[in-house]
Each structure stands twice: as C-alpha cells, then as structure tokens.
Amino acid sequence: MDNFYNVSSSLSDIRKELRKDTLSLKNRLQSILYDSKFVSGLELNFPLVPNERCGLWYVPNDSQIDSSYFKSTDGHTSEWAFSMRRLNLHLVPIIGENDGISIIDSTRKGKLMPDALSKTIPIWCAVLNSILYEDTSDNEIVQELGSLLSGWSEDDTGFILDLKNNHSWLRTPREMVFRSEHNLIVKRIPEFVKEVKHLGLISKKQLIAALGGKRKPLVPFWTYPGNKGRIHTISNDHNDGGIVFEDSTVNRTNPYYTIQCVTASKKTEELDGAPITVQSRSQDQELISTSWRYIQGAADDHELWATKDICQGNLSPKIFWSLLLIKSAEGIIDENTGYIYDWLSEAELTQKLNKLYSQLLESKENHSFVLRTQVSDVKNTKNDTGIILGIMESNIHYEQLIVEFPEVAEVVIFSDKYVVTDVPEKVQIQLFQHKIESSKKGSKQLREVLPTLVPKLKAGDVNSKILVLCDSGKDISAGLVVLLLCKYFDLEWKIKQSPEAVKVDKDLVKKQLSLLANVRKVNPSRNTLQSINTYLM
C-alpha cells in the first residue's frame, strides 16, 4: 500500500512540474504577444480601452486612450451587481466623443469571454440607459434619434424599443448567457437603478452632458477569436430570429453608442496549454517557425507568475510594453516574427528581462521625473479641497518636490518601493512616509496608520495643500482622500463648519468616492474601504 501511495505521489509531482513548465514565463509572454496581435489586427474603429487588470497586457501603452475596471465577479451567476465603487463614468465622455469604445479583456481556459464582458458591462449599459431615458416615451425616443440620424429605419425603431420595453435595456451574448439568466438579470435592473438614484451618484442631466449633448443608448457587442464581429445579431430574444445589422464599426450612423467588448484570448480546453506554431518570413524570405504552448488568458493574476526574480518583482503591463521598445543587443523580440526568440531558454529570458529593466531604470534616472503629470487636483468647478492625489513611480528628490509643488505643505506617501530622497534636517514640507504596499496586506496596514496620521493633517486649507501618493494612485492613496473628504468636506466639497457634528455612514463614503472618480480614475479595494469605514464609523 505504501508503494502505491509513493507512486501516486511521484506521478502527481511529475504532473505539477510538467504543468509548471508549460505555464512558464516564456509561454505566457508569447501567448500575450499572440493575443495582442489578434486585437491589433481587428482594425477596430473605436478607441481601445483595456479592462484592468488583465486587459492592460494586450494593448501597448501608446495604443490605449484610457482603461476601465469592470469586474467579472459583478457578473457571476446570481451575484449580478452594478458596482458603486467601480462606476467607470470616466468612459462616458470618451464614448460620446467617439461614438463608442472597444473594451479589451481576456479570460482563462474554457470560456469564450469573461463575465465582465458578457454580463457586467451589459448591466452597466442597461443601468446608464435606464437613467438616460428616465421618463422618456417611445415616441420621444424615436423622434429624438430620428433627428440625429440619416436613414433611420423600422428595424432601428424595433430594436431600440424592444431593448427598452422588454429587456430593461439589457443586451447579453446568446453564446454565453442563457435566456433564463438573462431574464433574471433583467428583473434586477430596476433595483440597481433605484440604488444609484438613492445615492445621487448619476443623473440624466449629467449623463447627457458627459455624452456631449447627444443622447443615444449604449449597446454592447462582442468580438472574440473565431468571431470578429463582422455581422451582429441585434436581438435579445435568445431564439433563432433577430434583426441583423452590418457591423457597427463600419456603419458610424448607428442609433446607439457601440460598446465593443473584445476578448483577446482564444478558447482552449487544455489544462497545460495548447501547442501552437506561428510561421513568418524573414527579410530574406526565409521561413521562420516559432513554437510554444498557448495559454488562454495568460496575463490573468500576473502577481502569481511575475515573481520577484523578474524585474525586481515589478513586471507589469506598462513595464512589459516599455521593455519591448528598448532596442539593444539584450532585446528579446525577433523583429522577423514579432515574438520572443524561439531559442531563448526560460533562464535566458529572465536574465534578458532583468537587464532591460535595469536599462529602463537608468534611462528614468537620466531624465527629470515630472511628478506633476502623475497627479490630479481634487476640486470641482466651484471648490478646491486643497488635496492632490496621484501615483509615485520612482524615488523623488526633496528639492524636486519643492520645485514642482511650492503650494504643498504636507506630503503623504504610501509605498514599499519609493521614497523622497535627500531630505534635509530642516524641511519646509512635512513628510509622512509609510512603507505600505498597494495590496490586501497594505490595506490592512492602513487601518493601523490612520489613527495617528489623520489628526496630524491640516485638511481644508487651500493655501496649505496636501499631496497624497501611493504605488498605484488608485487604491491606498485614494482611500485616504475619501476619508478626508468624508470627514472635512460636504458633497459640494465645501469645508464643513463642524466636522464632528456630521454623521458619516457608508452611503456618504460611496457618494464621496463617486465624486472623486469624476476627478481621477480611482479604485480603492474593499479592504481599503473597510479600513476607511472602521476609522470613520
């Protein structure tokens, strides 16, 4: 019996090692490059918006107009939600200006697309449309859209009104969402709308203004490997019928704003990756083959595979695409194929990445790091809170801090990577530096820091501003700013006369977070918000 268990254990260990090898760094990066080529080859006519975090790996830095944050968990079966923390309202002006957007994401093995694309985004569109067309009759919709468009047809009318009256504006992909689930989500849309209106987060007037004054519904479409979306069936009936329109990326006079949901990775069933070979021609017309094991959704959960021995633990989508642009003998990309050199071993690839990363750091040190471009003033058209929020991506010299922010009196830094250097004994800026990383652990550490930190800050003085930075510019730093807004400012961002007399609850936190999201794209984690709530309540 012991021998049996020993053999089973050995086989299990062998399988683990084989799987570890097939899910190697090289296979992952090759797969990411392969999928990014699919995205770039689609010739989408709308701005590219990668969905954080996974989608960022599939779109080069200079090809992104912005990013979104739609979570698949908000689309999981029976867990459907319209997130009050992830409103993504910064996308609305981009949609209005460009008649639509293309949102890029990916998912792991066995699925055509992530729930973020198949359900979370459709829910988001349905809720915004419900607010956009609140108290608007069918006749008003037809007349308004008809005045905006040329060639308005009965099919257009039927599609839009069916979407509104029979589906609460919800449109989901038939190939991913069963009719029964679709209908259950439809029933939840009015609840989501009611909650949004209760909190006063979005109004019809605000949405129309953000869209540039042109009111049309937001309608999702889906593109994935094997279906490039040249023809769309515009129907929510989940049957064999439906109205067929030409691809919305070709016809730019549509009665809707196109929300193109693009899945970068192709579906595979193999646990350990699918063998793939790509052939290319060199400049001399020589046939070159590149082979690896394709990993669906290779970029997912990158903190688990982009380990500390790679780029000092800092390999991120932004760093990855920056490294590919470095032209040197240490380059990893074969210009003939556009892929990592086939002959590179895992160890050699890691070594080259680390050398390229060192070169990248040196180039940053040789150029003046302009922190001012990495921050946002927390203010609206009427009031300035005196708070500045942003990201810190490298060490910064104290004197540079003085030059770039002469109006700042206090600086709060949450980072386990970067600090203010060469700080003199006598300072004119008060520094509060805390070694807190942007992670679940960091969010919990924040809870311990707040009771001593917050009383020291002079919030509300426009002439004595506070600069708050963290590694992401979206999580820990944003959490502190939300806390200060709740404690010292009203919803118009006027200073409260008696801060302690005002009741602070979770609704107020949600409202202030929503207002902050209009200034800067922030996404404090649940753990960060729990730390904020613990302090405030």
Coordinates of C-alpha atoms in Angstrom, one line a residue:
M1 CA 0.0 0.0 0.0
D2 CA 2.8 2.4 0.9
N3 CA 4.4 1.8 -2.5
F4 CA 1.1 2.6 -4.2
Y5 CA 0.9 6.0 -2.4
N6 CA 4.5 6.7 -3.2
V7 CA 4.0 6.0 -6.9
S8 CA 0.8 8.2 -6.9
S9 CA 2.7 11.0 -5.1
S10 CA 5.6 10.8 -7.6
L11 CA 3.2 10.9 -10.6
S12 CA 1.4 13.9 -9.0
D13 CA 4.8 15.7 -8.5
I14 CA 5.8 15.0 -12.1
R15 CA 2.4 16.4 -13.4
K16 CA 2.9 19.5 -11.3
E17 CA 6.4 20.0 -12.7
L18 CA 5.2 19.5 -16.3
R19 CA 2.4 21.9 -15.8
K20 CA 4.8 24.5 -14.2
D21 CA 7.0 24.1 -17.3
T22 CA 4.1 24.6 -19.8
L23 CA 2.8 27.6 -17.8
S24 CA 6.3 29.1 -17.9
L25 CA 7.0 32.8 -18.2
K26 CA 8.1 32.4 -21.8
N27 CA 4.9 30.6 -22.8
R28 CA 2.8 33.3 -21.0
L29 CA 4.6 36.2 -22.7
Q30 CA 4.4 34.5 -26.1
S31 CA 0.7 33.9 -25.6
I32 CA 0.2 37.6 -24.6
L33 CA 2.0 38.7 -27.7
Y34 CA -0.1 36.4 -29.8
D35 CA -3.3 37.7 -28.4
S36 CA -2.2 41.3 -28.7
K37 CA -1.7 40.7 -32.4
F38 CA -5.3 39.5 -32.6
V39 CA -6.5 42.7 -31.0
S40 CA -4.3 45.0 -33.2
G41 CA -5.4 43.1 -36.3
L42 CA -9.1 43.7 -35.8
E43 CA -9.0 47.3 -37.2
L44 CA -11.5 48.5 -34.6
N45 CA -12.7 52.0 -35.4
F46 CA -13.2 52.9 -31.7
P47 CA -10.6 53.9 -29.1
L48 CA -9.0 50.9 -27.2
V49 CA -9.8 50.7 -23.5
P50 CA -8.2 47.8 -21.8
N51 CA -10.1 46.4 -18.8
E52 CA -7.9 46.3 -15.7
R53 CA -6.1 44.4 -14.8
C54 CA -5.8 41.6 -17.3
G55 CA -6.7 43.6 -20.4
L56 CA -3.8 46.0 -19.9
W57 CA -1.3 43.3 -21.1
Y58 CA -2.9 43.0 -24.5
V59 CA -2.8 46.7 -25.6
P60 CA 0.6 48.6 -25.9
N61 CA 0.8 51.7 -23.7
D62 CA 0.6 54.2 -26.6
S63 CA -2.5 52.5 -28.1
Q64 CA -4.7 53.0 -25.0
I65 CA -6.9 56.0 -24.7
D66 CA -7.8 55.0 -21.1
S67 CA -8.6 51.9 -19.1
S68 CA -11.8 50.6 -17.4
Y69 CA -12.4 48.5 -14.3
F70 CA -15.3 46.1 -14.7
K71 CA -15.0 43.0 -12.5
S72 CA -16.2 39.6 -13.6
T73 CA -17.4 39.0 -10.0
D74 CA -20.2 41.6 -10.6
G75 CA -21.4 39.3 -13.4
H76 CA -21.2 35.9 -11.8
T77 CA -24.4 33.9 -11.8
S78 CA -26.8 35.1 -9.1
E79 CA -24.2 37.6 -7.9
W80 CA -25.1 40.3 -10.5
A81 CA -24.3 43.8 -9.4
F82 CA -23.9 47.4 -10.5
S83 CA -20.8 48.4 -8.6
M84 CA -21.0 51.7 -6.7
R85 CA -17.2 51.5 -6.3
R86 CA -16.5 51.0 -10.0
L87 CA -18.8 53.4 -11.8
N88 CA -16.5 53.8 -14.8
L89 CA -18.1 57.2 -15.6
H90 CA -14.8 58.5 -17.0
L91 CA -15.6 56.4 -20.1
V92 CA -18.8 58.3 -20.9
P93 CA -17.2 61.4 -22.4
I94 CA -14.9 59.1 -24.5
I95 CA -18.0 57.2 -25.7
G96 CA -19.8 60.4 -26.6
E97 CA -16.8 61.9 -28.5
N98 CA -16.0 58.7 -30.5
D99 CA -19.5 57.2 -30.9
G100 CA -18.3 54.2 -28.9
I101 CA -15.3 52.4 -27.4
S102 CA -13.6 49.0 -27.7
I103 CA -13.1 47.4 -24.3
I104 CA -10.3 44.7 -24.2
D105 CA -10.2 41.8 -21.8
S106 CA -9.4 38.1 -21.5
T107 CA -10.3 35.1 -19.5
R108 CA -8.8 31.8 -18.5
K109 CA -9.2 28.4 -20.1
G110 CA -12.5 27.0 -21.3
K111 CA -14.6 30.2 -21.8
L112 CA -15.3 32.3 -24.8
M113 CA -15.2 35.6 -22.8
P114 CA -15.0 36.8 -19.2
D115 CA -18.2 37.6 -17.2
A116 CA -17.0 41.2 -17.2
L117 CA -17.7 41.4 -20.9
S118 CA -20.7 39.1 -21.1
K119 CA -22.7 40.4 -18.1
T120 CA -21.0 43.2 -16.0
I121 CA -20.7 45.6 -18.9
P122 CA -24.2 44.8 -20.3
I123 CA -25.6 45.6 -16.8
W124 CA -23.6 48.8 -16.7
C125 CA -25.0 49.8 -20.1
A126 CA -28.6 48.9 -19.0
V127 CA -28.4 51.0 -15.8
L128 CA -27.0 54.0 -17.6
N129 CA -29.6 53.7 -20.4
S130 CA -32.4 53.5 -17.8
I131 CA -31.2 56.7 -16.2
L132 CA -30.6 58.3 -19.6
Y133 CA -34.1 57.6 -20.8
E134 CA -35.9 58.1 -17.5
D135 CA -39.5 59.4 -18.1
T136 CA -39.0 59.3 -21.8
S137 CA -41.8 57.9 -24.0
D138 CA -41.2 55.6 -27.0
N139 CA -42.4 58.4 -29.3
E140 CA -39.9 60.9 -27.9
I141 CA -37.1 58.4 -28.3
V142 CA -38.0 57.7 -32.0
Q143 CA -38.3 61.4 -32.8
E144 CA -35.0 62.3 -31.0
L145 CA -32.9 59.6 -32.6
G146 CA -34.5 60.2 -36.0
S147 CA -33.4 63.9 -35.8
L148 CA -29.8 62.8 -35.1
L149 CA -29.5 60.2 -37.8
S150 CA -30.0 59.8 -41.5
G151 CA -31.6 56.6 -42.8
W152 CA -33.5 55.9 -39.6
S153 CA -35.4 52.6 -40.3
E154 CA -38.2 50.5 -38.8
D155 CA -35.6 47.9 -37.9
D156 CA -33.8 50.6 -35.9
T157 CA -37.0 51.5 -34.2
G158 CA -37.9 47.9 -33.4
F159 CA -34.5 47.1 -32.0
I160 CA -34.3 50.2 -29.7
L161 CA -37.8 50.0 -28.3
D162 CA -37.6 46.2 -27.8
L163 CA -34.4 46.7 -25.8
K164 CA -36.1 49.4 -23.7
N165 CA -39.6 47.8 -23.1
N166 CA -38.9 44.1 -23.0
H167 CA -35.4 43.9 -21.6
S168 CA -34.9 47.0 -19.4
W169 CA -32.1 47.9 -21.9
L170 CA -30.2 44.7 -21.1
R171 CA -28.4 43.0 -24.1
T172 CA -26.3 39.9 -23.5
P173 CA -24.5 37.5 -25.8
R174 CA -26.6 34.4 -26.7
E175 CA -23.5 32.2 -26.9
M176 CA -22.6 32.9 -23.2
V177 CA -25.8 33.8 -21.3
F178 CA -28.9 31.5 -21.2
R179 CA -32.3 33.1 -21.7
S180 CA -33.2 32.2 -18.1
E181 CA -30.3 34.0 -16.7
H182 CA -30.8 37.0 -19.0
N183 CA -34.4 37.3 -17.8
L184 CA -33.3 37.1 -14.1
I185 CA -30.8 39.9 -14.7
V186 CA -33.5 42.0 -16.5
K187 CA -35.6 41.8 -13.3
R188 CA -32.7 43.2 -11.2
I189 CA -32.0 46.3 -13.4
P190 CA -34.7 48.5 -11.8
E191 CA -33.2 47.7 -8.4
F192 CA -29.8 48.8 -9.5
V193 CA -31.2 52.0 -11.0
K194 CA -33.1 52.7 -7.7
E195 CA -30.0 52.3 -5.6
V196 CA -27.9 54.6 -7.9
K197 CA -30.7 57.3 -7.8
H198 CA -31.0 56.9 -4.0
L199 CA -27.3 57.7 -3.6
G200 CA -27.5 60.5 -6.1
L201 CA -24.5 59.2 -8.0
I202 CA -25.6 59.8 -11.6
S203 CA -28.4 61.9 -13.1
K204 CA -29.9 62.1 -16.6
K205 CA -28.6 65.6 -17.0
Q206 CA -25.1 64.7 -16.1
L207 CA -25.0 61.7 -18.5
I208 CA -26.3 63.7 -21.4
A209 CA -23.8 66.4 -20.7
A210 CA -21.0 63.9 -20.5
L211 CA -22.0 62.4 -23.8
G212 CA -21.6 65.8 -25.4
G213 CA -25.3 66.5 -25.5
K214 CA -26.1 63.7 -28.0
R215 CA -28.4 61.2 -26.3
K216 CA -28.3 57.6 -27.7
P217 CA -28.4 54.3 -25.8
L218 CA -25.2 52.4 -25.0
V219 CA -25.3 49.0 -26.7
P220 CA -22.8 46.2 -26.2
F221 CA -21.4 43.9 -29.0
W222 CA -19.0 41.0 -28.7
T223 CA -15.8 40.1 -30.6
Y224 CA -13.6 37.1 -29.8
P225 CA -11.2 34.8 -31.8
G226 CA -13.4 32.9 -34.2
N227 CA -16.0 35.7 -34.3
K228 CA -14.5 39.0 -35.4
G229 CA -17.9 40.6 -35.3
R230 CA -18.4 41.5 -38.9
I231 CA -22.1 40.7 -38.6
H232 CA -24.1 41.2 -35.4
T233 CA -27.5 39.8 -34.5
I234 CA -29.2 42.6 -32.7
S235 CA -31.9 40.9 -30.7
N236 CA -32.5 39.8 -27.1
D237 CA -35.0 37.1 -27.9
H238 CA -32.4 34.3 -27.4
N239 CA -34.0 32.4 -30.2
D240 CA -33.3 31.8 -33.9
G241 CA -34.8 35.1 -35.0
G242 CA -33.4 38.6 -34.6
I243 CA -32.6 41.7 -36.6
V244 CA -29.3 41.6 -38.4
F245 CA -27.3 44.8 -38.9
E246 CA -23.9 45.3 -40.5
D247 CA -21.0 45.6 -38.1
S248 CA -21.3 48.7 -36.1
T249 CA -17.7 49.5 -36.6
V250 CA -18.4 50.1 -40.3
N251 CA -21.6 52.0 -40.0
R252 CA -20.9 55.1 -37.9
T253 CA -24.5 56.5 -38.1
N254 CA -26.0 54.0 -35.7
P255 CA -28.9 54.7 -33.4
Y256 CA -26.7 53.8 -30.4
Y257 CA -23.2 54.2 -29.0
T258 CA -21.2 51.0 -29.7
I259 CA -19.6 49.3 -26.7
Q260 CA -17.4 46.8 -28.4
C261 CA -16.4 44.0 -25.9
V262 CA -13.3 42.3 -27.2
T263 CA -11.9 39.1 -25.8
A264 CA -8.2 38.8 -26.7
S265 CA -7.6 35.1 -25.9
K266 CA -9.0 32.2 -27.9
K267 CA -10.8 29.4 -26.1
T268 CA -8.8 26.3 -25.3
E269 CA -9.6 23.2 -23.2
E270 CA -6.1 22.1 -22.4
L271 CA -5.1 22.5 -18.7
D272 CA -1.4 22.8 -19.6
G273 CA -1.7 25.0 -22.7
A274 CA -2.2 24.1 -26.4
P275 CA 0.7 23.5 -28.7
I276 CA 0.9 26.3 -31.3
T277 CA 3.3 27.2 -34.1
V278 CA 3.4 30.5 -35.9
Q279 CA 5.3 30.9 -39.2
S280 CA 6.8 34.1 -40.5
R281 CA 9.0 35.3 -43.3
S282 CA 12.4 37.0 -42.7
Q283 CA 13.6 39.9 -44.7
D284 CA 15.4 37.3 -46.9
Q285 CA 12.1 35.5 -47.3
E286 CA 13.3 32.6 -45.1
L287 CA 10.5 30.7 -43.4
I288 CA 10.8 31.1 -39.6
S289 CA 8.8 29.0 -37.2
T290 CA 8.0 30.0 -33.6
S291 CA 6.5 27.3 -31.3
W292 CA 5.2 27.3 -27.7
R293 CA 2.3 26.1 -25.6
Y294 CA -0.5 28.7 -25.9
I295 CA -2.1 29.7 -22.6
Q296 CA -5.6 31.2 -22.7
G297 CA -5.8 34.3 -20.5
A298 CA -2.0 34.1 -19.9
A299 CA -1.9 37.6 -18.2
D300 CA -4.5 36.8 -15.6
D301 CA -3.4 37.2 -11.9
H302 CA 0.1 38.3 -13.0
E303 CA 1.3 38.7 -9.4
L304 CA 1.3 34.9 -9.2
W305 CA 3.6 34.4 -12.2
A306 CA 5.6 37.7 -12.5
T307 CA 7.7 36.8 -9.5
K308 CA 10.2 38.8 -7.5
D309 CA 13.2 37.4 -9.5
I310 CA 11.7 39.1 -12.7
C311 CA 12.4 42.9 -12.9
Q312 CA 12.8 43.1 -9.2
G313 CA 9.2 42.0 -8.8
N314 CA 7.9 45.0 -10.8
L315 CA 6.9 43.4 -14.1
S316 CA 3.6 45.0 -15.0
P317 CA 1.8 45.6 -18.3
K318 CA 3.3 49.1 -18.5
I319 CA 6.8 47.8 -17.8
F320 CA 6.4 44.9 -20.2
W321 CA 5.5 47.1 -23.2
S322 CA 8.2 49.6 -22.3
L323 CA 10.8 46.8 -22.3
L324 CA 9.8 45.7 -25.7
L325 CA 10.6 49.1 -27.1
I326 CA 14.2 49.1 -25.9
K327 CA 16.4 48.5 -28.9
S328 CA 19.6 46.8 -27.8
A329 CA 21.7 43.6 -28.0
E330 CA 19.7 42.4 -25.0
G331 CA 16.4 42.6 -26.8
I332 CA 14.1 39.6 -26.5
I333 CA 11.9 40.1 -29.6
D334 CA 12.8 38.7 -33.0
E335 CA 11.9 41.5 -35.4
N336 CA 11.2 38.9 -38.1
T337 CA 8.4 37.3 -36.2
G338 CA 7.3 39.8 -33.5
Y339 CA 7.7 37.0 -30.9
I340 CA 10.3 36.1 -28.3
Y341 CA 13.3 34.4 -29.9
D342 CA 12.4 30.7 -30.1
W343 CA 15.9 29.7 -28.9
L344 CA 15.7 31.6 -25.6
S345 CA 15.5 29.4 -22.5
E346 CA 13.5 30.4 -19.5
A347 CA 16.6 31.4 -17.6
E348 CA 18.0 33.4 -20.5
L349 CA 14.7 35.2 -21.0
T350 CA 14.6 36.2 -17.3
Q351 CA 18.2 37.3 -17.5
K352 CA 17.5 39.5 -20.5
L353 CA 14.3 41.0 -19.0
N354 CA 16.3 41.9 -15.9
K355 CA 19.0 43.6 -18.0
L356 CA 16.4 45.5 -20.0
Y357 CA 14.7 46.6 -16.8
S358 CA 18.0 47.9 -15.4
Q359 CA 18.4 49.9 -18.6
L360 CA 14.9 51.3 -18.2
L361 CA 15.6 52.4 -14.7
E362 CA 18.8 54.1 -15.8
S363 CA 17.0 56.0 -18.5
K364 CA 14.4 57.2 -16.0
E365 CA 17.2 58.4 -13.6
N366 CA 18.8 60.3 -16.5
H367 CA 15.6 62.1 -17.2
S368 CA 13.8 64.5 -14.9
F369 CA 10.8 62.7 -13.4
V370 CA 7.8 65.1 -13.7
L371 CA 5.6 64.2 -10.8
R372 CA 3.1 66.9 -11.6
T373 CA 1.9 65.0 -14.6
Q374 CA 1.1 62.0 -12.4
V375 CA -1.3 63.7 -10.1
S376 CA -4.8 65.3 -10.0
D377 CA -6.1 68.2 -8.0
V378 CA -9.2 67.2 -6.0
K379 CA -11.5 70.1 -7.0
N380 CA -14.7 70.8 -8.9
T381 CA -15.9 73.9 -10.8
K382 CA -16.8 75.6 -7.5
N383 CA -14.5 74.4 -4.8
D384 CA -10.9 73.3 -4.3
T385 CA -10.3 70.9 -1.4
G386 CA -6.6 71.6 -1.4
I387 CA -5.9 67.9 -1.8
I388 CA -3.7 66.5 -4.6
L389 CA -3.9 62.8 -5.4
G390 CA -1.5 60.7 -7.5
I391 CA 0.9 57.9 -8.2
M392 CA 4.6 57.6 -7.3
E393 CA 6.5 55.5 -9.8
S394 CA 10.1 56.2 -8.7
N395 CA 12.1 57.9 -5.9
I396 CA 11.9 61.7 -6.0
H397 CA 14.5 64.2 -4.7
Y398 CA 13.2 66.5 -2.0
E399 CA 14.3 69.6 -3.9
Q400 CA 12.4 68.5 -6.9
L401 CA 9.3 68.1 -4.7
I402 CA 9.7 71.7 -3.6
V403 CA 10.0 73.0 -7.1
E404 CA 7.1 71.0 -8.5
F405 CA 4.7 71.6 -5.6
P406 CA 5.5 75.0 -4.0
E407 CA 2.0 75.2 -2.7
V408 CA 2.1 71.9 -0.8
A409 CA 2.7 71.9 2.9
E410 CA 2.2 68.2 3.7
V411 CA 3.1 65.0 1.7
V412 CA 1.7 61.6 2.5
I413 CA 3.4 58.6 0.8
F414 CA 2.2 55.0 1.0
S415 CA 4.8 52.9 -0.8
D416 CA 7.1 50.0 0.0
K417 CA 9.2 50.8 -3.1
Y418 CA 9.8 54.5 -3.4
V419 CA 10.7 57.4 -1.0
V420 CA 11.6 61.1 -1.0
T421 CA 15.4 61.2 -1.0
D422 CA 18.0 63.7 0.3
V423 CA 15.6 65.2 2.9
P424 CA 17.3 68.0 4.8
E425 CA 17.2 68.3 8.6
K426 CA 15.1 71.4 8.4
V427 CA 12.1 70.9 6.0
Q428 CA 9.5 73.3 4.6
I429 CA 7.3 70.4 3.6
Q430 CA 6.0 68.0 6.3
L431 CA 6.6 64.4 5.1
F432 CA 4.6 61.4 6.2
Q433 CA 6.2 58.3 4.6
H434 CA 4.7 54.8 5.3
K435 CA 6.0 51.5 3.9
I436 CA 2.6 50.3 2.8
E437 CA 2.2 48.4 -0.5
S438 CA -0.9 48.5 -2.7
S439 CA -2.3 45.1 -1.8
K440 CA -4.7 43.5 0.7
K441 CA -1.9 43.5 3.2
G442 CA -1.3 47.2 2.6
S443 CA -5.0 47.9 3.1
K444 CA -4.9 46.3 6.5
Q445 CA -1.8 48.1 7.4
L446 CA -3.5 51.4 6.6
R447 CA -6.0 50.7 9.3
E448 CA -3.2 50.8 11.9
V449 CA -1.7 54.0 10.5
L450 CA -4.9 56.2 10.2
P451 CA -5.5 56.9 13.9
T452 CA -2.1 58.6 14.3
L453 CA -1.8 60.0 10.7
V454 CA -5.2 61.8 10.2
P455 CA -5.1 64.1 13.2
K456 CA -1.8 65.5 12.0
L457 CA -3.0 66.5 8.6
K458 CA -4.3 70.0 8.1
A459 CA -7.1 69.3 5.6
G460 CA -9.2 72.0 4.2
D461 CA -6.6 74.8 3.8
V462 CA -6.3 75.7 0.1
N463 CA -3.2 77.7 0.8
S464 CA -1.6 74.7 2.6
K465 CA -2.2 71.8 0.3
I466 CA -1.8 68.0 1.0
L467 CA -0.2 65.7 -1.6
V468 CA -1.2 62.0 -1.2
L469 CA 0.7 59.4 -3.2
C470 CA 0.8 55.6 -3.5
D471 CA 2.2 53.0 -5.8
S472 CA -1.0 52.8 -7.9
G473 CA -2.5 56.2 -7.4
K474 CA -5.9 54.4 -7.2
D475 CA -6.1 52.4 -4.0
I476 CA -4.4 53.3 -0.7
S477 CA -3.9 57.0 -1.5
A478 CA -7.5 57.2 -2.9
G479 CA -8.8 55.7 0.3
L480 CA -7.2 58.4 2.5
V481 CA -8.5 61.1 0.2
V482 CA -12.1 59.6 0.5
L483 CA -11.6 59.6 4.3
L484 CA -10.6 63.3 4.3
L485 CA -13.5 64.2 2.0
C486 CA -16.0 62.5 4.3
K487 CA -14.5 64.0 7.5
Y488 CA -13.9 67.6 6.4
F489 CA -16.0 68.4 3.3
D490 CA -19.6 68.3 2.2
L491 CA -20.8 66.9 -1.1
E492 CA -20.1 70.2 -2.9
W493 CA -16.5 70.0 -1.4
K494 CA -17.0 73.0 0.8
I495 CA -15.3 72.8 4.2
K496 CA -17.6 71.6 7.0
Q497 CA -18.0 74.1 9.8
S498 CA -18.4 71.4 12.4
P499 CA -16.8 68.2 11.0
E500 CA -17.5 66.1 14.2
A501 CA -21.2 67.0 14.2
V502 CA -21.9 65.5 10.7
K503 CA -22.9 61.8 10.6
V504 CA -20.7 59.7 8.4
D505 CA -22.1 56.4 7.0
K506 CA -21.4 54.1 4.2
D507 CA -23.7 56.0 1.8
L508 CA -21.6 59.1 2.3
V509 CA -18.4 57.1 1.6
K510 CA -20.0 55.9 -1.6
K511 CA -21.0 59.4 -2.7
Q512 CA -17.6 60.9 -2.0
L513 CA -15.9 58.1 -3.8
S514 CA -18.2 58.7 -6.8
L515 CA -17.3 62.4 -6.8
L516 CA -13.6 61.6 -6.5
A517 CA -13.9 59.2 -9.5
N518 CA -15.0 62.2 -11.6
V519 CA -11.6 63.8 -10.9
R520 CA -9.4 60.8 -11.1
K521 CA -9.8 57.2 -12.1
V522 CA -9.6 55.6 -8.6
N523 CA -10.5 52.1 -7.4
P524 CA -9.9 51.6 -3.7
S525 CA -10.2 47.9 -2.8
R526 CA -12.8 46.5 -0.5
N527 CA -10.2 46.1 2.2
T528 CA -9.1 49.7 1.8
L529 CA -12.7 50.9 2.2
Q530 CA -13.2 48.7 5.2
S531 CA -10.2 50.4 6.8
I532 CA -11.7 53.8 6.0
N533 CA -15.1 52.8 7.4
T534 CA -13.5 51.4 10.6
Y535 CA -11.8 54.8 11.2
L536 CA -14.8 57.0 10.3
M537 CA -17.6 54.9 12.0

